[in-house]
Amino acid sequence: QNRVFSGVQPTGNLHLGNYLGAVSRWVPLQDQMETIFCVVDLHAITAGFPESGVLRDATREVTAAYIAAGIDAKKSIIFNQSQVREHAELAWIFNCVARMGWLNRMTQFKEKAGKNRENASAGLFAYPNLMAADILAYRATHVPVGDDQKQHLELTRDIAAKFNNDFGASIKDLGLGVPNPTPSPEVPEQVYFPLTEPMIAGPATRIMSLRDGTKKMSKSDPSDLSRINLRDDAEAIAKKIKKAKTDADALPSETDGLKERPEADNLVGIYAALSGKSKQDILDDFGGQQFSAFKPALSDLAVEKLSPMTGEMRRLMDDPVEIDKVLKDGAERASAIAEPILKDVRAIVGFLDVR
Ligand code: AQP
């Protein structure tokens, strides 16, 4: 059975990259597979504890963004991670499955810890193990994310494969194995965890900063001009696109001409993703034109596509009780899936069950 899991951290400044690279791509999946969307608040404390109340507000804001973007709380499960204990429990077991060498290779840790690595939290280092637990606590088969999460998803597959191999005999003896749904030489025929498939595709897998086409658009960039926030109004969106860094040349007529032009490539990619077309389609319309003509068209499109969503987000945020109800219902439905999986995992690992 195919099952989708994905999430966003409630770390504030939800932006166009989060929307185009992740949330907007989840919407059509709801009609194709079972879908679980999490607000990953346990991840949000790995870079430091926010001040009181901030995390709660940000958790509701991400939930509102999910709903406003078209995630239907009846079709999908929407919940916040800390409400389902199984995430933390499985993450601990995965801390003991993953190897230090694997985690040492994670580029996101290196980027986020920066030079002062000794002072980074152990949670930031073990972040990918918690992400593997998020996914595998539901034995999810598909994870739609932006390109920056590719390495973490490879680690999730490594953890699943090692668990399946190390506990192969136990899985078989307890009769808990299922035929390997993603056949590969790395894993036995009977496995407990699937090797999750990353879903990273389309023109918006990595939206770049509006101030520097070589840097990812990010919540934590100190420059607000670097990103379009989902909370921005039409005026702010227009201002940021107008000020977006570009080179001085006209747009090319073929995508090959975008290769050495990261800022142009980024703006064309944003236009393509917002309009549901390919980059070549956009260049067919705008090739040969200057940014002075392209930018206003991009602004109009961004405002047209984002305004209904941001309006709906604001409306939802005015009624936190309604949002909390969605999260409560989601947490109950998520627990109903994760609890029996963790019961199996405890038995496979060999913990004594006396209750
Ligand atoms: N620039 C981006 N382009 C495309 N997709 C992106 N995502 C994030 N940035 C971009 C995708 O959004 C989802 C949720 O991301 P997250 O909040 O869990 O983590 P993050 O990658 O740490 O987000 P930020 O915005 O970049 O925050 P900071 O500043 O803290 O580093 C994921 O699917 C991610 O791929």
PDB file of N, CA, C and O and ligand atoms in Angstrom, residues 6-11 13-23 26 40 108 112 127 144-149 204-209 216-221, ligand 1:
ATOM      1  N   SER A   6       5.056  13.722   4.649  1.00  0.00           N
ATOM      2  CA  SER A   6       5.965  14.864   4.510  1.00  0.00           C
ATOM      3  C   SER A   6       5.672  15.887   5.603  1.00  0.00           C
ATOM      4  O   SER A   6       4.678  15.755   6.331  1.00  0.00           O
ATOM      5  N   GLY A   7       6.536  16.888   5.725  1.00  0.00           N
ATOM      6  CA  GLY A   7       6.337  17.871   6.789  1.00  0.00           C
ATOM      7  C   GLY A   7       7.110  19.156   6.553  1.00  0.00           C
ATOM      8  O   GLY A   7       7.959  19.242   5.668  1.00  0.00           O
ATOM      9  N   VAL A   8       6.764  20.154   7.354  1.00  0.00           N
ATOM     10  CA  VAL A   8       7.471  21.445   7.347  1.00  0.00           C
ATOM     11  C   VAL A   8       7.729  21.817   8.805  1.00  0.00           C
ATOM     12  O   VAL A   8       6.894  21.557   9.683  1.00  0.00           O
ATOM     13  N   GLN A   9       8.880  22.442   9.058  1.00  0.00           N
ATOM     14  CA  GLN A   9       9.185  22.876  10.428  1.00  0.00           C
ATOM     15  C   GLN A   9       8.460  24.184  10.755  1.00  0.00           C
ATOM     16  O   GLN A   9       8.468  25.101   9.927  1.00  0.00           O
ATOM     17  N   PRO A  10       7.905  24.278  11.962  1.00  0.00           N
ATOM     18  CA  PRO A  10       7.298  25.561  12.356  1.00  0.00           C
ATOM     19  C   PRO A  10       8.369  26.515  12.880  1.00  0.00           C
ATOM     20  O   PRO A  10       8.448  26.788  14.073  1.00  0.00           O
ATOM     21  N   THR A  11       9.216  26.991  11.962  1.00  0.00           N
ATOM     22  CA  THR A  11      10.303  27.876  12.377  1.00  0.00           C
ATOM     23  C   THR A  11      10.101  29.297  11.846  1.00  0.00           C
ATOM     24  O   THR A  11      11.065  30.050  11.720  1.00  0.00           O
ATOM     25  N   ASN A  13       8.444  32.438   9.142  1.00  0.00           N
ATOM     26  CA  ASN A  13       8.801  32.867   7.780  1.00  0.00           C
ATOM     27  C   ASN A  13       8.580  31.813   6.702  1.00  0.00           C
ATOM     28  O   ASN A  13       9.437  31.608   5.829  1.00  0.00           O
ATOM     29  N   LEU A  14       7.456  31.134   6.759  1.00  0.00           N
ATOM     30  CA  LEU A  14       7.119  30.173   5.711  1.00  0.00           C
ATOM     31  C   LEU A  14       7.180  30.889   4.363  1.00  0.00           C
ATOM     32  O   LEU A  14       6.640  31.988   4.221  1.00  0.00           O
ATOM     33  N   HIS A  15       7.853  30.299   3.391  1.00  0.00           N
ATOM     34  CA  HIS A  15       8.125  31.056   2.157  1.00  0.00           C
ATOM     35  C   HIS A  15       7.735  30.291   0.898  1.00  0.00           C
ATOM     36  O   HIS A  15       7.325  29.127   0.946  1.00  0.00           O
ATOM     37  N   LEU A  16       7.941  31.008  -0.223  1.00  0.00           N
ATOM     38  CA  LEU A  16       7.567  30.466  -1.532  1.00  0.00           C
ATOM     39  C   LEU A  16       8.267  29.126  -1.826  1.00  0.00           C
ATOM     40  O   LEU A  16       7.680  28.248  -2.472  1.00  0.00           O
ATOM     41  N   GLY A  17       9.502  28.960  -1.349  1.00  0.00           N
ATOM     42  CA  GLY A  17      10.221  27.698  -1.567  1.00  0.00           C
ATOM     43  C   GLY A  17       9.517  26.542  -0.866  1.00  0.00           C
ATOM     44  O   GLY A  17       9.338  25.470  -1.438  1.00  0.00           O
ATOM     45  N   ASN A  18       9.095  26.775   0.381  1.00  0.00           N
ATOM     46  CA  ASN A  18       8.358  25.734   1.115  1.00  0.00           C
ATOM     47  C   ASN A  18       7.062  25.384   0.381  1.00  0.00           C
ATOM     48  O   ASN A  18       6.659  24.228   0.315  1.00  0.00           O
ATOM     49  N   TYR A  19       6.420  26.428  -0.183  1.00  0.00           N
ATOM     50  CA  TYR A  19       5.146  26.211  -0.869  1.00  0.00           C
ATOM     51  C   TYR A  19       5.351  25.477  -2.200  1.00  0.00           C
ATOM     52  O   TYR A  19       4.742  24.429  -2.437  1.00  0.00           O
ATOM     53  N   LEU A  20       6.249  26.006  -3.051  1.00  0.00           N
ATOM     54  CA  LEU A  20       6.399  25.404  -4.385  1.00  0.00           C
ATOM     55  C   LEU A  20       7.151  24.079  -4.330  1.00  0.00           C
ATOM     56  O   LEU A  20       6.825  23.147  -5.069  1.00  0.00           O
ATOM     57  N   GLY A  21       8.162  24.005  -3.447  1.00  0.00           N
ATOM     58  CA  GLY A  21       8.980  22.781  -3.376  1.00  0.00           C
ATOM     59  C   GLY A  21       8.277  21.656  -2.641  1.00  0.00           C
ATOM     60  O   GLY A  21       8.558  20.479  -2.871  1.00  0.00           O
ATOM     61  N   ALA A  22       7.347  22.000  -1.748  1.00  0.00           N
ATOM     62  CA  ALA A  22       6.732  20.955  -0.925  1.00  0.00           C
ATOM     63  C   ALA A  22       5.197  21.052  -0.944  1.00  0.00           C
ATOM     64  O   ALA A  22       4.535  20.357  -1.721  1.00  0.00           O
ATOM     65  N   VAL A  23       4.626  21.943  -0.144  1.00  0.00           N
ATOM     66  CA  VAL A  23       3.177  21.900   0.154  1.00  0.00           C
ATOM     67  C   VAL A  23       2.285  21.862  -1.099  1.00  0.00           C
ATOM     68  O   VAL A  23       1.355  21.050  -1.172  1.00  0.00           O
ATOM     69  N   TRP A  26       1.905  18.503  -2.629  1.00  0.00           N
ATOM     70  CA  TRP A  26       1.200  17.465  -1.864  1.00  0.00           C
ATOM     71  C   TRP A  26      -0.273  17.377  -2.277  1.00  0.00           C
ATOM     72  O   TRP A  26      -0.887  16.323  -2.144  1.00  0.00           O
ATOM     73  N   VAL A  40       6.446  19.578  11.857  1.00  0.00           N
ATOM     74  CA  VAL A  40       7.494  18.864  12.602  1.00  0.00           C
ATOM     75  C   VAL A  40       8.091  19.755  13.700  1.00  0.00           C
ATOM     76  O   VAL A  40       9.191  20.288  13.577  1.00  0.00           O
ATOM     77  N   GLN A 108      23.589  19.305   5.502  1.00  0.00           N
ATOM     78  CA  GLN A 108      22.725  20.274   6.197  1.00  0.00           C
ATOM     79  C   GLN A 108      23.252  20.559   7.606  1.00  0.00           C
ATOM     80  O   GLN A 108      23.220  21.699   8.069  1.00  0.00           O
ATOM     81  N   LYS A 112      24.176  24.205   8.897  1.00  0.00           N
ATOM     82  CA  LYS A 112      23.442  24.818  10.011  1.00  0.00           C
ATOM     83  C   LYS A 112      24.307  24.996  11.251  1.00  0.00           C
ATOM     84  O   LYS A 112      24.127  25.954  11.999  1.00  0.00           O
ATOM     85  N   TYR A 127      19.262  15.041  13.769  1.00  0.00           N
ATOM     86  CA  TYR A 127      18.068  15.459  13.019  1.00  0.00           C
ATOM     87  C   TYR A 127      17.652  14.428  11.958  1.00  0.00           C
ATOM     88  O   TYR A 127      16.474  14.047  11.871  1.00  0.00           O
ATOM     89  N   PRO A 144       7.387  13.433  -0.667  1.00  0.00           N
ATOM     90  CA  PRO A 144       7.587  14.584  -1.554  1.00  0.00           C
ATOM     91  C   PRO A 144       8.238  15.748  -0.812  1.00  0.00           C
ATOM     92  O   PRO A 144       7.672  16.258   0.159  1.00  0.00           O
ATOM     93  N   VAL A 145       9.431  16.141  -1.240  1.00  0.00           N
ATOM     94  CA  VAL A 145      10.198  17.209  -0.568  1.00  0.00           C
ATOM     95  C   VAL A 145      10.960  18.018  -1.606  1.00  0.00           C
ATOM     96  O   VAL A 145      11.033  17.635  -2.776  1.00  0.00           O
ATOM     97  N   GLY A 146      11.580  19.110  -1.157  1.00  0.00           N
ATOM     98  CA  GLY A 146      12.492  19.869  -2.004  1.00  0.00           C
ATOM     99  C   GLY A 146      13.830  19.142  -2.105  1.00  0.00           C
ATOM    100  O   GLY A 146      14.119  18.211  -1.336  1.00  0.00           O
ATOM    101  N   ASP A 147      14.635  19.604  -3.045  1.00  0.00           N
ATOM    102  CA  ASP A 147      15.914  18.976  -3.366  1.00  0.00           C
ATOM    103  C   ASP A 147      16.884  18.948  -2.175  1.00  0.00           C
ATOM    104  O   ASP A 147      17.711  18.043  -2.044  1.00  0.00           O
ATOM    105  N   ASP A 148      16.754  19.926  -1.254  1.00  0.00           N
ATOM    106  CA  ASP A 148      17.681  20.003  -0.117  1.00  0.00           C
ATOM    107  C   ASP A 148      17.550  18.807   0.826  1.00  0.00           C
ATOM    108  O   ASP A 148      18.437  18.569   1.639  1.00  0.00           O
ATOM    109  N   GLN A 149      16.450  18.067   0.711  1.00  0.00           N
ATOM    110  CA  GLN A 149      16.235  16.938   1.635  1.00  0.00           C
ATOM    111  C   GLN A 149      16.679  15.593   1.056  1.00  0.00           C
ATOM    112  O   GLN A 149      16.520  14.552   1.687  1.00  0.00           O
ATOM    113  N   ALA A 204      10.523  23.513  -9.447  1.00  0.00           N
ATOM    114  CA  ALA A 204      10.695  24.287  -8.205  1.00  0.00           C
ATOM    115  C   ALA A 204      11.295  23.457  -7.073  1.00  0.00           C
ATOM    116  O   ALA A 204      11.014  23.697  -5.916  1.00  0.00           O
ATOM    117  N   THR A 205      12.147  22.481  -7.399  1.00  0.00           N
ATOM    118  CA  THR A 205      12.688  21.640  -6.329  1.00  0.00           C
ATOM    119  C   THR A 205      13.670  22.410  -5.448  1.00  0.00           C
ATOM    120  O   THR A 205      13.936  22.020  -4.330  1.00  0.00           O
ATOM    121  N   ARG A 206      14.246  23.490  -5.990  1.00  0.00           N
ATOM    122  CA  ARG A 206      15.146  24.333  -5.182  1.00  0.00           C
ATOM    123  C   ARG A 206      14.976  25.783  -5.612  1.00  0.00           C
ATOM    124  O   ARG A 206      15.598  26.235  -6.568  1.00  0.00           O
ATOM    125  N   ILE A 207      14.102  26.487  -4.913  1.00  0.00           N
ATOM    126  CA  ILE A 207      13.915  27.918  -5.181  1.00  0.00           C
ATOM    127  C   ILE A 207      15.057  28.663  -4.490  1.00  0.00           C
ATOM    128  O   ILE A 207      15.367  28.389  -3.327  1.00  0.00           O
ATOM    129  N   MET A 208      15.686  29.573  -5.211  1.00  0.00           N
ATOM    130  CA  MET A 208      16.856  30.250  -4.665  1.00  0.00           C
ATOM    131  C   MET A 208      16.482  31.612  -4.080  1.00  0.00           C
ATOM    132  O   MET A 208      15.410  32.156  -4.365  1.00  0.00           O
ATOM    133  N   SER A 209      17.398  32.133  -3.275  1.00  0.00           N
ATOM    134  CA  SER A 209      17.215  33.462  -2.672  1.00  0.00           C
ATOM    135  C   SER A 209      17.042  34.515  -3.770  1.00  0.00           C
ATOM    136  O   SER A 209      17.686  34.447  -4.820  1.00  0.00           O
ATOM    137  N   LYS A 216      19.976  28.913  -1.376  1.00  0.00           N
ATOM    138  CA  LYS A 216      18.578  28.487  -1.295  1.00  0.00           C
ATOM    139  C   LYS A 216      17.718  29.551  -0.594  1.00  0.00           C
ATOM    140  O   LYS A 216      18.179  30.157   0.383  1.00  0.00           O
ATOM    141  N   MET A 217      16.479  29.747  -1.086  1.00  0.00           N
ATOM    142  CA  MET A 217      15.546  30.594  -0.339  1.00  0.00           C
ATOM    143  C   MET A 217      15.293  29.903   0.990  1.00  0.00           C
ATOM    144  O   MET A 217      14.990  28.711   1.014  1.00  0.00           O
ATOM    145  N   SER A 218      15.428  30.650   2.086  1.00  0.00           N
ATOM    146  CA  SER A 218      15.430  29.985   3.384  1.00  0.00           C
ATOM    147  C   SER A 218      14.731  30.845   4.440  1.00  0.00           C
ATOM    148  O   SER A 218      14.776  32.072   4.372  1.00  0.00           O
ATOM    149  N   LYS A 219      14.094  30.154   5.393  1.00  0.00           N
ATOM    150  CA  LYS A 219      13.397  30.875   6.471  1.00  0.00           C
ATOM    151  C   LYS A 219      14.362  31.691   7.307  1.00  0.00           C
ATOM    152  O   LYS A 219      14.010  32.723   7.855  1.00  0.00           O
ATOM    153  N   SER A 220      15.592  31.171   7.445  1.00  0.00           N
ATOM    154  CA  SER A 220      16.513  31.789   8.403  1.00  0.00           C
ATOM    155  C   SER A 220      17.418  32.851   7.761  1.00  0.00           C
ATOM    156  O   SER A 220      18.247  33.417   8.455  1.00  0.00           O
ATOM    157  N   ASP A 221      17.261  33.139   6.465  1.00  0.00           N
ATOM    158  CA  ASP A 221      18.078  34.205   5.859  1.00  0.00           C
ATOM    159  C   ASP A 221      17.744  35.532   6.542  1.00  0.00           C
ATOM    160  O   ASP A 221      16.569  35.917   6.627  1.00  0.00           O
TER     161      ASP A 221
HETATM  162  N1  AQP B   1      14.245  27.022  -1.245  1.00  0.00           N
HETATM  163  C1  AQP B   1      13.500  25.924  -1.324  1.00  0.00           C
HETATM  164  N2  AQP B   1      13.076  25.453  -2.526  1.00  0.00           N
HETATM  165  C2  AQP B   1      12.309  24.331  -2.608  1.00  0.00           C
HETATM  166  N3  AQP B   1      11.910  23.626  -1.525  1.00  0.00           N
HETATM  167  C3  AQP B   1      12.309  24.070  -0.312  1.00  0.00           C
HETATM  168  N4  AQP B   1      12.089  23.611   0.944  1.00  0.00           N
HETATM  169  C4  AQP B   1      12.698  24.416   1.843  1.00  0.00           C
HETATM  170  N5  AQP B   1      13.335  25.414   1.201  1.00  0.00           N
HETATM  171  C5  AQP B   1      13.108  25.227  -0.134  1.00  0.00           C
HETATM  172  C6  AQP B   1      11.282  22.430   1.245  1.00  0.00           C
HETATM  173  O1  AQP B   1      10.288  22.804   2.177  1.00  0.00           O
HETATM  174  C7  AQP B   1      10.004  21.678   3.002  1.00  0.00           C
HETATM  175  C8  AQP B   1      10.017  22.087   4.430  1.00  0.00           C
HETATM  176  O2  AQP B   1      11.273  22.597   4.797  1.00  0.00           O
HETATM  177  P1  AQP B   1      11.622  22.706   6.336  1.00  0.00           P
HETATM  178  O3  AQP B   1      10.936  23.842   6.940  1.00  0.00           O
HETATM  179  O4  AQP B   1      11.325  21.446   7.002  1.00  0.00           O
HETATM  180  O5  AQP B   1      13.159  22.793   6.402  1.00  0.00           O
HETATM  181  P2  AQP B   1      14.229  23.693   5.774  1.00  0.00           P
HETATM  182  O6  AQP B   1      14.702  23.031   4.521  1.00  0.00           O
HETATM  183  O7  AQP B   1      15.233  23.844   6.812  1.00  0.00           O
HETATM  184  O8  AQP B   1      13.509  25.066   5.430  1.00  0.00           O
HETATM  185  P3  AQP B   1      14.188  26.426   5.252  1.00  0.00           P
HETATM  186  O9  AQP B   1      13.128  27.313   4.784  1.00  0.00           O
HETATM  187  O10 AQP B   1      15.395  26.377   4.417  1.00  0.00           O
HETATM  188  O11 AQP B   1      14.569  26.826   6.716  1.00  0.00           O
HETATM  189  P4  AQP B   1      16.000  27.143   7.339  1.00  0.00           P
HETATM  190  O12 AQP B   1      16.210  28.564   7.079  1.00  0.00           O
HETATM  191  O13 AQP B   1      15.790  26.838   8.785  1.00  0.00           O
HETATM  192  O14 AQP B   1      17.020  26.291   6.678  1.00  0.00           O
HETATM  193  C9  AQP B   1      11.022  20.599   2.669  1.00  0.00           C
HETATM  194  O15 AQP B   1      10.417  19.657   1.806  1.00  0.00           O
HETATM  195  C10 AQP B   1      12.101  21.364   1.941  1.00  0.00           C
HETATM  196  O16 AQP B   1      12.773  20.538   1.001  1.00  0.00           O
END
